[in-house]
Coordinates of C-alpha atoms in Angstrom, one line a residue:
M1 CA 0.1 0.0 0.2
K2 CA 1.3 3.7 -0.8
P3 CA 1.9 6.0 1.8
M4 CA -1.3 8.0 2.2
K5 CA -1.4 11.4 3.7
R6 CA -3.6 12.1 7.2
N7 CA -6.5 15.1 6.9
L8 CA -6.3 16.7 10.0
T9 CA -8.7 19.3 9.1
K10 CA -12.0 19.3 11.4
S11 CA -15.2 20.0 9.3
S12 CA -18.6 20.1 10.2
V13 CA -20.8 18.2 8.2
T14 CA -24.5 18.5 7.7
L15 CA -26.7 15.5 8.1
A16 CA -30.1 15.8 5.7
L17 CA -32.2 13.5 7.6
M18 CA -36.2 13.4 7.7
L19 CA -37.9 16.5 8.0
T20 CA -37.3 17.8 11.1
F21 CA -33.9 16.1 12.1
A22 CA -31.1 18.7 13.4
A23 CA -27.2 18.9 11.8
T24 CA -24.6 16.3 12.6
A25 CA -21.8 17.2 15.0
A26 CA -18.3 18.0 13.7
C27 CA -16.5 15.1 12.5
S28 CA -12.7 14.9 13.0
N29 CA -11.7 14.0 9.4
Q30 CA -12.6 14.5 6.5
A31 CA -15.4 12.0 4.3
G32 CA -13.2 10.2 2.1
T33 CA -9.9 10.3 3.7
E34 CA -7.9 7.3 3.3
P35 CA -6.1 5.7 6.6
A36 CA -2.5 6.6 6.8
N37 CA 0.2 4.2 6.2
G38 CA 1.3 4.1 9.6
A39 CA -1.4 2.8 11.3
N40 CA -1.8 -0.3 8.7
N41 CA -3.8 -3.4 10.6
G42 CA -1.8 -3.5 13.7
T43 CA 1.7 -2.1 12.8
G44 CA 3.3 1.4 14.3
A45 CA 1.0 2.9 17.1
A46 CA -1.3 0.0 17.2
A47 CA 1.2 -2.7 17.7
K48 CA 1.6 -0.9 21.0
E49 CA -2.1 -1.9 21.9
A50 CA -2.1 -5.0 20.5
D51 CA -2.1 -6.7 24.0
K52 CA -4.8 -4.2 25.7
A53 CA -8.1 -5.0 25.1
I54 CA -10.0 -2.6 23.0
S55 CA -12.8 -0.9 24.3
I56 CA -15.7 -0.5 21.9
K57 CA -18.6 1.8 22.5
M58 CA -21.9 0.3 20.4
F59 CA -25.3 1.0 19.6
A60 CA -27.5 -2.3 19.0
G61 CA -30.5 -4.1 18.8
L62 CA -32.1 -6.0 21.5
Y63 CA -34.5 -8.8 20.3
N64 CA -34.4 -10.3 24.0
E65 CA -34.1 -9.6 27.8
A66 CA -31.2 -6.8 28.4
P67 CA -28.0 -9.0 28.6
N68 CA -25.7 -9.1 31.9
M69 CA -22.7 -8.3 30.0
S70 CA -20.7 -9.9 33.3
D71 CA -22.5 -13.2 32.6
D72 CA -20.3 -16.5 31.1
Y73 CA -21.3 -15.9 27.8
W74 CA -20.1 -12.2 27.3
T75 CA -17.2 -12.5 29.7
E76 CA -16.2 -15.4 27.3
W77 CA -16.7 -13.5 23.8
Q78 CA -15.0 -10.5 25.3
K79 CA -11.9 -12.8 26.2
R80 CA -12.2 -14.1 22.8
T81 CA -11.8 -11.2 20.9
N82 CA -10.0 -9.1 23.7
S83 CA -12.8 -6.7 24.0
K84 CA -14.5 -4.6 26.2
L85 CA -17.8 -3.7 25.1
N86 CA -20.4 -0.9 26.2
V87 CA -23.3 -1.4 24.2
E88 CA -26.6 0.8 24.2
W89 CA -28.8 -1.8 23.8
V90 CA -32.2 -0.7 22.1
P91 CA -35.5 -2.7 21.9
S92 CA -36.0 -4.3 18.2
G93 CA -39.6 -2.3 17.9
D94 CA -37.6 1.3 18.8
L95 CA -34.8 0.6 17.4
N96 CA -35.4 2.9 13.8
T97 CA -36.8 5.3 15.7
K98 CA -34.0 5.8 18.3
L99 CA -31.3 5.5 15.1
D100 CA -33.0 8.3 13.2
L101 CA -32.4 10.6 16.8
L102 CA -29.0 9.4 17.1
L103 CA -28.3 10.2 13.6
A104 CA -30.1 13.8 14.1
S105 CA -27.8 14.5 17.0
G106 CA -24.3 13.7 15.5
D107 CA -23.8 12.1 18.9
L108 CA -22.4 8.4 17.6
P109 CA -20.9 6.1 19.5
E110 CA -18.0 4.3 18.2
V111 CA -19.6 1.4 16.0
V112 CA -23.1 1.5 15.3
A113 CA -25.1 -1.7 14.4
V114 CA -28.2 -1.4 12.1
P115 CA -31.1 -4.0 10.6
D116 CA -31.1 -2.2 7.7
F117 CA -28.0 -0.6 5.9
K118 CA -29.5 1.1 3.4
R119 CA -31.9 2.9 5.9
A120 CA -32.6 6.2 4.1
T121 CA -31.6 8.1 7.1
L122 CA -28.6 6.2 7.5
L123 CA -27.5 7.0 3.8
S124 CA -27.9 10.5 4.5
A125 CA -25.6 10.6 7.5
V126 CA -23.5 8.0 4.8
K127 CA -22.7 10.9 2.6
N128 CA -22.4 13.7 4.7
G129 CA -19.1 12.1 6.5
A130 CA -20.5 10.4 9.4
F131 CA -19.1 7.1 9.0
W132 CA -15.6 6.0 7.9
D133 CA -15.1 4.8 4.2
L134 CA -13.8 1.4 4.9
T135 CA -12.8 0.5 1.4
P136 CA -9.1 1.4 1.3
F137 CA -8.5 -0.2 4.8
L138 CA -10.4 -3.3 3.6
G139 CA -8.5 -3.0 0.4
D140 CA -8.7 -6.7 -1.3
L141 CA -9.5 -8.1 2.3
S142 CA -6.0 -10.7 1.8
K143 CA -5.5 -8.9 5.5
Y144 CA -8.9 -9.8 6.6
P145 CA -9.2 -14.0 5.9
N146 CA -12.2 -14.6 7.8
M147 CA -14.2 -11.8 6.3
K148 CA -12.9 -12.7 3.2
N149 CA -13.7 -16.4 3.1
N150 CA -16.7 -16.8 5.6
L151 CA -19.2 -14.7 4.7
V152 CA -22.1 -15.2 2.3
Q153 CA -21.3 -14.2 -1.5
D154 CA -21.1 -10.9 -2.6
A155 CA -21.6 -9.2 0.8
F156 CA -20.1 -6.0 -0.1
K157 CA -21.0 -5.9 -3.3
Y158 CA -24.5 -5.7 -2.1
R159 CA -23.4 -2.8 0.0
T160 CA -21.6 -0.5 -2.0
V161 CA -22.8 3.2 -1.6
D162 CA -21.3 5.2 -4.3
G163 CA -18.9 2.7 -5.3
K164 CA -17.8 2.6 -1.4
I165 CA -17.8 0.4 1.4
Y166 CA -19.3 2.1 4.5
S167 CA -20.3 -1.1 6.3
L168 CA -19.6 -4.7 7.8
P169 CA -22.1 -7.4 7.0
G170 CA -24.0 -8.7 10.0
S171 CA -25.3 -12.3 10.5
R172 CA -28.2 -13.2 8.4
S173 CA -29.2 -16.3 6.5
R174 CA -30.5 -16.2 3.0
V175 CA -33.3 -18.6 4.7
D176 CA -34.9 -16.5 7.5
A177 CA -38.6 -15.6 7.8
G178 CA -41.2 -18.1 7.5
I179 CA -45.1 -17.7 7.8
K180 CA -45.5 -19.9 10.8
I181 CA -49.0 -21.5 11.6
R182 CA -50.2 -24.0 14.7
K183 CA -50.1 -27.5 12.7
D184 CA -51.0 -29.1 15.5
W185 CA -54.5 -26.8 15.5
L186 CA -55.0 -27.8 11.9
D187 CA -54.9 -31.1 13.1
Q188 CA -57.1 -30.8 15.6
L189 CA -59.5 -29.0 13.2
K190 CA -58.7 -31.7 10.1
I191 CA -57.6 -29.0 8.0
P192 CA -55.0 -30.3 5.5
V193 CA -51.7 -27.8 5.2
P194 CA -52.2 -24.8 3.2
T195 CA -50.4 -24.8 -0.3
T196 CA -52.0 -21.2 -1.7
L197 CA -52.4 -17.9 0.1
D198 CA -56.2 -18.5 -0.6
E199 CA -56.3 -21.9 1.3
Y200 CA -54.1 -20.0 4.0
A201 CA -56.8 -17.4 4.4
A202 CA -59.7 -20.1 4.6
A203 CA -57.7 -22.6 7.3
L204 CA -57.0 -19.2 9.4
K205 CA -61.2 -18.5 9.1
K206 CA -61.9 -22.2 10.4
I207 CA -59.5 -21.8 13.1
I208 CA -60.9 -18.3 14.4
E209 CA -64.3 -19.8 14.2
A210 CA -63.4 -22.7 16.5
D211 CA -63.4 -22.8 20.0
I212 CA -59.5 -24.2 19.8
D213 CA -58.4 -23.5 23.5
G214 CA -61.9 -24.7 24.9
N215 CA -62.9 -21.3 27.1
G216 CA -66.5 -21.1 25.2
K217 CA -64.9 -17.8 23.2
K218 CA -64.3 -17.5 19.4
D219 CA -61.2 -15.1 20.6
T220 CA -58.6 -16.8 19.0
L221 CA -56.7 -14.4 16.8
G222 CA -55.7 -15.9 13.0
L223 CA -52.7 -13.8 11.7
I224 CA -50.5 -11.2 13.7
G225 CA -47.6 -9.5 13.6
H226 CA -45.8 -6.0 14.6
G227 CA -46.1 -2.7 12.7
V228 CA -47.7 -2.0 9.7
I229 CA -48.3 -5.2 7.9
V230 CA -47.2 -7.2 9.8
N231 CA -43.4 -6.2 9.5
D232 CA -41.6 -9.2 9.5
G233 CA -44.7 -10.7 7.4
D234 CA -45.1 -8.3 4.4
A235 CA -42.3 -9.3 2.4
S236 CA -43.0 -12.9 2.3
F237 CA -46.7 -12.0 1.5
A238 CA -44.9 -9.8 -1.4
A239 CA -43.1 -12.3 -2.5
G240 CA -46.2 -14.2 -3.5
F241 CA -47.8 -11.5 -5.2
G242 CA -44.7 -10.4 -7.0
A243 CA -44.0 -7.5 -6.0
S244 CA -40.2 -8.3 -4.8
Q245 CA -39.9 -9.2 -8.9
P246 CA -37.7 -6.3 -10.3
T247 CA -41.0 -4.0 -12.0
Y248 CA -40.6 -1.1 -14.3
D249 CA -42.9 1.8 -15.1
A250 CA -43.5 3.4 -18.5
D251 CA -40.3 4.8 -18.4
G252 CA -38.3 1.8 -17.7
G253 CA -37.7 3.2 -14.2
L254 CA -37.4 0.8 -11.7
M255 CA -40.4 0.8 -9.3
Y256 CA -40.1 0.9 -5.2
T257 CA -40.9 -2.4 -4.1
N258 CA -43.7 -0.7 -1.7
L259 CA -45.3 1.4 -4.7
N260 CA -45.9 -1.3 -7.4
P261 CA -48.7 -2.3 -8.6
Q262 CA -47.9 -6.0 -7.0
Y263 CA -47.6 -4.7 -3.8
T264 CA -51.1 -2.7 -4.0
E265 CA -52.6 -6.0 -4.9
M266 CA -51.3 -7.6 -1.6
V267 CA -52.6 -4.7 0.6
A268 CA -56.2 -5.2 -0.8
W269 CA -55.8 -9.0 -0.2
F270 CA -55.0 -7.4 3.7
Q271 CA -58.2 -5.6 3.4
K272 CA -60.2 -8.9 3.0
L273 CA -58.4 -10.6 5.7
Y274 CA -59.1 -7.9 8.2
Q275 CA -62.8 -7.6 6.8
D276 CA -63.2 -11.4 7.4
G277 CA -61.4 -11.2 11.1
I278 CA -58.7 -12.9 10.0
L279 CA -56.1 -10.5 10.5
S280 CA -55.7 -9.0 14.2
K281 CA -57.3 -5.8 14.5
E282 CA -54.5 -4.5 16.4
F283 CA -52.1 -4.9 13.6
A284 CA -50.5 -1.6 13.0
V285 CA -50.1 -0.8 16.6
M286 CA -48.7 -4.2 18.1
K287 CA -45.2 -4.1 19.3
T288 CA -43.2 -7.2 18.8
T289 CA -43.2 -8.3 22.7
Q290 CA -47.0 -8.2 22.3
A291 CA -47.2 -10.3 19.1
E292 CA -44.7 -12.9 20.7
E293 CA -46.8 -13.4 24.0
L294 CA -49.9 -13.5 22.1
F295 CA -48.2 -16.5 19.9
Q296 CA -46.3 -18.5 22.5
T297 CA -49.3 -18.2 25.0
G298 CA -51.9 -19.9 21.9
R299 CA -54.1 -17.2 21.5
A300 CA -53.1 -16.8 17.8
A301 CA -52.4 -19.0 14.8
S302 CA -50.1 -17.8 12.9
Y303 CA -47.5 -15.2 13.3
P304 CA -44.2 -14.7 10.1
R305 CA -40.8 -14.1 12.2
S306 CA -37.6 -16.2 11.7
I307 CA -37.8 -20.0 11.3
W308 CA -35.0 -20.8 14.2
W309 CA -37.8 -19.4 16.9
D310 CA -40.0 -22.3 16.4
K311 CA -38.5 -24.7 19.0
Q312 CA -37.8 -22.2 21.6
W313 CA -41.6 -21.3 21.5
E314 CA -42.6 -24.5 21.2
T315 CA -41.0 -25.3 24.7
T316 CA -42.6 -22.4 26.2
M317 CA -46.3 -23.4 24.9
E318 CA -45.8 -26.8 26.6
K319 CA -44.6 -25.1 29.5
S320 CA -48.0 -22.9 29.8
G321 CA -50.1 -26.3 29.3
Q322 CA -50.2 -26.3 25.7
K323 CA -50.1 -30.1 24.8
N324 CA -47.9 -31.1 21.9
P325 CA -47.7 -27.7 19.9
Q326 CA -46.2 -27.9 16.5
I327 CA -45.1 -24.8 14.6
I328 CA -44.5 -25.0 10.7
N329 CA -43.6 -22.7 8.3
L330 CA -45.6 -22.5 5.3
T331 CA -44.7 -23.0 1.2
L332 CA -47.7 -20.9 0.2
K333 CA -48.3 -20.2 -3.8
G334 CA -49.6 -16.6 -4.4
P335 CA -51.2 -15.0 -7.6
K336 CA -47.7 -14.3 -9.1
A337 CA -44.9 -16.3 -7.1
T338 CA -44.4 -18.4 -3.8
A339 CA -44.7 -16.5 -0.8
I340 CA -40.9 -16.4 0.1
D341 CA -38.6 -13.7 1.2
L342 CA -35.1 -14.4 1.0
S343 CA -32.5 -12.1 2.8
I344 CA -29.5 -11.0 1.0
G345 CA -27.5 -13.0 3.9
G346 CA -26.2 -10.2 5.7
G347 CA -28.9 -7.9 5.6
G348 CA -27.7 -5.6 9.0
G349 CA -24.6 -3.5 9.1
F350 CA -21.6 -2.5 11.4
F351 CA -20.6 1.1 10.5
I352 CA -17.7 2.8 11.9
S353 CA -18.3 6.4 13.1
K354 CA -15.7 8.9 11.6
K355 CA -15.1 10.6 14.9
V356 CA -12.9 7.2 15.8
P357 CA -9.5 7.9 15.0
E358 CA -7.8 5.7 12.0
A359 CA -5.6 4.0 14.6
K360 CA -8.6 2.3 16.3
V361 CA -10.6 1.9 13.1
W362 CA -7.7 -0.8 12.4
Q363 CA -8.5 -2.4 15.9
L364 CA -12.0 -2.6 15.4
L365 CA -11.5 -4.3 12.0
D366 CA -9.3 -6.4 13.7
Y367 CA -12.1 -7.4 16.2
F368 CA -14.6 -7.8 13.9
E369 CA -12.1 -10.0 11.6
K370 CA -12.2 -12.4 15.0
S371 CA -15.4 -12.5 15.0
A372 CA -15.9 -14.1 11.6
S373 CA -13.7 -16.6 12.2
E374 CA -15.4 -20.4 12.6
S375 CA -14.3 -20.6 16.1
I376 CA -16.3 -17.7 17.6
T377 CA -19.3 -18.3 15.3
D378 CA -19.8 -21.5 16.6
F379 CA -19.5 -20.2 19.9
A380 CA -21.8 -17.5 19.2
Y381 CA -24.4 -20.1 18.3
Y382 CA -23.6 -22.6 21.4
G383 CA -21.6 -20.7 24.0
L384 CA -19.7 -22.9 26.2
E385 CA -19.5 -26.7 26.6
G386 CA -20.8 -27.8 29.9
V387 CA -22.0 -24.5 30.5
H388 CA -24.5 -23.3 27.8
H389 CA -25.0 -26.8 26.1
T390 CA -24.2 -30.5 26.0
V391 CA -23.8 -32.7 23.3
V392 CA -26.2 -35.3 22.1
D393 CA -26.2 -37.5 19.2
G394 CA -23.3 -35.1 18.1
Q395 CA -25.2 -31.9 18.2
K396 CA -24.6 -29.2 20.5
V397 CA -27.7 -28.6 22.5
L398 CA -28.5 -25.6 24.7
N399 CA -29.3 -26.0 28.0
E400 CA -31.5 -23.9 29.8
K401 CA -28.6 -21.2 31.2
G402 CA -27.8 -21.3 27.1
I403 CA -31.5 -20.3 25.8
K404 CA -31.0 -17.4 28.1
E405 CA -27.7 -16.1 27.5
V406 CA -27.0 -16.9 23.8
N407 CA -29.6 -15.7 21.6
T408 CA -30.4 -13.1 18.9
T409 CA -29.3 -10.5 20.9
S410 CA -25.9 -12.0 21.6
K411 CA -25.1 -12.3 18.0
G412 CA -25.6 -8.8 17.3
V413 CA -22.0 -7.7 17.8
G414 CA -19.8 -9.2 15.7
V415 CA -19.9 -10.1 11.7
L416 CA -19.9 -14.2 12.2
T417 CA -19.3 -16.7 9.8
Y418 CA -22.2 -17.1 6.9
Q419 CA -24.6 -20.2 8.2
K420 CA -26.9 -21.5 5.6
W421 CA -29.0 -22.6 8.0
G422 CA -28.2 -20.1 10.8
K423 CA -31.9 -19.0 11.3
V424 CA -33.5 -22.2 10.5
I425 CA -32.1 -24.6 13.0
S426 CA -32.6 -24.1 16.5
A427 CA -29.7 -24.0 19.4
S428 CA -32.1 -25.8 21.8
G429 CA -33.0 -28.6 19.2
S430 CA -32.3 -32.1 19.0
K431 CA -30.4 -33.3 15.5
A432 CA -33.7 -35.0 14.7
Y433 CA -35.7 -31.8 15.4
N434 CA -33.3 -29.4 13.2
D435 CA -32.9 -32.4 10.4
A436 CA -36.8 -32.0 10.2
K437 CA -36.8 -28.3 10.3
I438 CA -34.3 -28.2 7.5
K439 CA -36.3 -30.5 5.6
E440 CA -39.4 -28.4 5.8
V441 CA -37.4 -25.6 4.1
A442 CA -35.0 -26.9 2.1
N443 CA -36.1 -25.6 -0.9
F444 CA -36.7 -22.0 0.3
D445 CA -33.4 -21.2 -1.1
E446 CA -34.5 -22.0 -4.8
I447 CA -38.2 -21.1 -4.8
G448 CA -37.6 -17.5 -2.8
Q449 CA -37.0 -14.1 -3.8
V450 CA -34.6 -11.3 -2.9
D451 CA -36.0 -8.0 -3.3
P452 CA -33.2 -5.7 -4.8
F453 CA -34.3 -2.7 -2.8
R454 CA -32.4 -4.9 -0.2
F455 CA -29.3 -3.5 -1.7
L456 CA -30.4 -0.7 -4.6
I457 CA -29.9 2.8 -3.5
S458 CA -30.6 6.1 -5.0
D459 CA -29.6 9.9 -4.1
S460 CA -33.1 11.0 -5.3
W461 CA -34.9 8.5 -3.1
I462 CA -33.7 9.3 0.2
N463 CA -35.2 12.5 -0.2
V464 CA -38.5 11.3 -1.6
W465 CA -39.1 8.6 1.0
S466 CA -38.0 10.7 3.8
K467 CA -40.9 12.9 2.7
Y468 CA -43.8 10.0 2.6
E469 CA -42.8 6.9 3.8
K470 CA -44.9 7.8 7.2
E471 CA -47.8 8.9 5.2
W472 CA -47.9 5.9 3.2
K473 CA -47.4 3.9 6.4
S474 CA -50.7 5.3 7.5
M475 CA -52.6 5.0 4.0
V476 CA -52.1 1.3 4.0
T477 CA -53.2 1.1 7.6
K478 CA -56.4 3.2 6.2
A479 CA -56.7 1.0 3.2
I480 CA -56.7 -2.2 5.3
V481 CA -59.0 -1.0 8.2
G482 CA -61.6 0.8 5.6
Q483 CA -60.9 4.4 6.2
I484 CA -60.4 4.7 2.8
T485 CA -61.0 3.0 -0.4
M486 CA -58.8 1.0 -2.5
D487 CA -59.2 3.5 -5.2
E488 CA -58.1 6.3 -2.7
Y489 CA -55.0 4.4 -1.8
K490 CA -54.2 3.9 -5.7
Q491 CA -54.7 7.3 -6.5
F492 CA -52.1 8.3 -3.3
V493 CA -49.5 5.7 -5.0
D494 CA -50.0 7.4 -8.4
K495 CA -49.5 10.6 -7.1
I496 CA -45.7 9.7 -5.3
N497 CA -44.9 7.7 -8.3
A498 CA -46.0 10.5 -10.7
L499 CA -43.3 13.3 -8.8
P500 CA -40.7 13.9 -11.3
E501 CA -38.4 13.4 -8.1
T502 CA -39.7 9.6 -7.7
K503 CA -39.1 9.1 -11.5
Q504 CA -35.9 10.1 -11.1
A505 CA -35.2 8.1 -8.5
Y506 CA -36.7 4.6 -10.4
Q507 CA -34.2 5.7 -13.4
E508 CA -31.6 5.9 -10.7
F509 CA -32.5 2.5 -9.3
A510 CA -32.7 0.8 -12.7
K511 CA -29.0 2.2 -13.6
H512 CA -28.0 0.5 -10.0
Y513 CA -29.6 -3.0 -10.4
K514 CA -28.2 -3.2 -14.2
S515 CA -24.9 -2.3 -12.9
Y516 CA -25.3 -4.9 -10.4
L517 CA -26.2 -7.7 -12.5
G518 CA -23.0 -6.6 -14.6
K519 CA -25.0 -5.4 -17.9

């Protein structure tokens, strides 16, 4: 690597965020500055700190109970990665709101971990110099063999912004979300396993009209979720309607998924579910914890979430007195495709604040490189033998302590090795259970779809969607509950699609997609 000049000029950067967001605080280096030669990956000043645990302040999502950072799992994680973590854990339901406020304040921790590395407010922060351009640090990844060899294919290609890499990929398998249903309830009511979206709706209708829990009331919910259109589930259902397939407008622009005609068809379908009492009345305001509780306590029949929750939730159901609960993930044919949404495999991301000195950027990259090793990834899934898991039939199985300490949250501070079935198998499940679960979704990776807007970006779109996203969500909810007609909803969507800035964004999306395909 040729010697590179270090830029010592301090400058202020303005963060163009949603509506009333304020300006960011001044950054210690200008965006685009390349790393100086002297701090190269453990040499120079950084080498003197090699034996000292790296202290990391991080913003990250909380998907379970707030962890005790002094418990056996976190003590071992920090020992293995030679780190001392100071994490601000933010409940998943509040994550995007807190992230936007954090970006607006400009008071960023050293590392910001996010579930969506292409969120509009985050891209604005990137473009205004809030985070380090990691491209010159990473180079050809020869200094980072774990990240080069152990991550999903095209992990870094997906996440470029103007040809540069600003984030490291989080841990996410391509096969992830599943539309769950209580198989034991289907059997109890002699309902065949649904194979189409229409059969699915009909099955849920029969379940909610039956007194499945024997309490003398028809109070069982059908489809639940958290947030507008059940959040984790809308992408799966949208895939069935063909909404995640590239759709072009009359000018050849690539239309945003939520605003294309197929997605509108799905909204109309949800409206029908709502009218029939199948979609929960509280779908738009339900929090993640509420949805999980409803499903685990046997008050709801269907809930779209990551597949690997199945065993843990079945165990909880059994403890609450439900006999032989069985959760399955459905393969449902929709009007245009199969209702299976695939992740890009590493959809989240770790961003390093530009306030971090260059020498420490190298140290942080070394930390993430360690986390991408097979040994630490295995630890992230199973913890310590004899402490968090035992080996049964050649497979590691989490015990009660392991289930408490080794979970979704505990995987959110490192890059981790790509695991094809990482979001399918349960660390608390037996080999037979996990083999059956893999068989259940074995073809998902072949028949599912990746929404291209998981990785496409457009400068124009950042401004458009920041203005209209909140109103769009409101209109979707109003359409589903019948406060407005579907024609009124379509008129609203057409209005956004007709804006000159939207058309410009769609052209930019089409260009980016074409370049991604290499055409």
